[in-house]
C-alpha angles and dihedrals in degrees: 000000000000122000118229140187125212119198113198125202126234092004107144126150094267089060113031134027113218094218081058095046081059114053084046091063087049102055090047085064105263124129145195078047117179124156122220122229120318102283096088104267104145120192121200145148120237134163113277112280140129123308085240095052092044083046090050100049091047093048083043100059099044092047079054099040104030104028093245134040135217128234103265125198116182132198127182110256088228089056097047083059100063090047092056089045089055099051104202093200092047081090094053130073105244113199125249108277087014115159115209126218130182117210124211118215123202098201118016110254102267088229128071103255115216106219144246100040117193127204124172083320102323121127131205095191111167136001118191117166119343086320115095119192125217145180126206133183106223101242134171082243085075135224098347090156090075085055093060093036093058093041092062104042111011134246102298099079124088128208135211126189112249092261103052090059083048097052084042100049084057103043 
């Protein structure tokens, strides 16, 4: 059975308890379930169907089960993999202490984007796909990095640090 990796936006620990997210994939019907840190990053196996099925029946089962649901966005593991293989930001130069994000997109931007895009030292350097990757400088002025983000592409849309798709694609 496929492995698949489901990325929820706005989970933190204030707002959403791991062992709950769980259960809620569960009882959706997928199995091998773990979830990946606290930051909503759900792992499962499933039978093999498409990405906006695998999306509805998550956000299904936690409006059921929690009252509310979180935007999901889900990507194969296998796929997540090659992406990391590939390395999209390996072309670009990445500043000194950058950290690296990559950015899933539910819908591609209806416009033809011109990158990289640069924003108070933020960089939006590739986009292949529904995955942008980007580059950002840590400043005091904050994460700057999800302005330009949701400038470009919106609201609907959810990051994880470059670790984090690396810990999930493995899990």
């Amino acid at each position: 059975m496929p492995r698949y990796v489901a990325f929820l936006r706005g989970v933190s620990p204030m707002n959403a308890r791991m062992p709950e997210l769980k259960r809620c994939f569960e009882n959706a019907g997928f199995t091998e379930v773990r979830t990946v840190l606290s930051s909503g990053n759900v792992v499962f196996d499933s039978r093999a169907m498409a990405r906006a099925t695998l999306e509805r029946r998550a956000e299904a089962a936690m409006q059921q089960q929690l009252g509310r649901s979180f935007p999901t966005l889900v990507r194969s593991a296998e796929a997540l993999r090659q992406m990391l293989a590939a390395d999209p930001c390996a072309a670009h130069e990445v500043p000194a202490g950058a950290k690296r994000v990559v950015t899933f997109l539910r819908t591609a931007p209806e416009a033809k984007l011109s990158l990289p895009i640069e924003l108070d030292g933020a960089h939006i350097l590739a986009m292949e796909g529904l995955e942008v990757f980007t580059a950002y400088v840590p400043s005091p002025r904050g994460p700057v990095f999800m302005s330009l983000i949701e400038k470009t592409f919106g609201n609907g849309v959810t990051t994880r640090t470059w670790e984090t798709v690396r810990k999930c694609a493995v899990a």
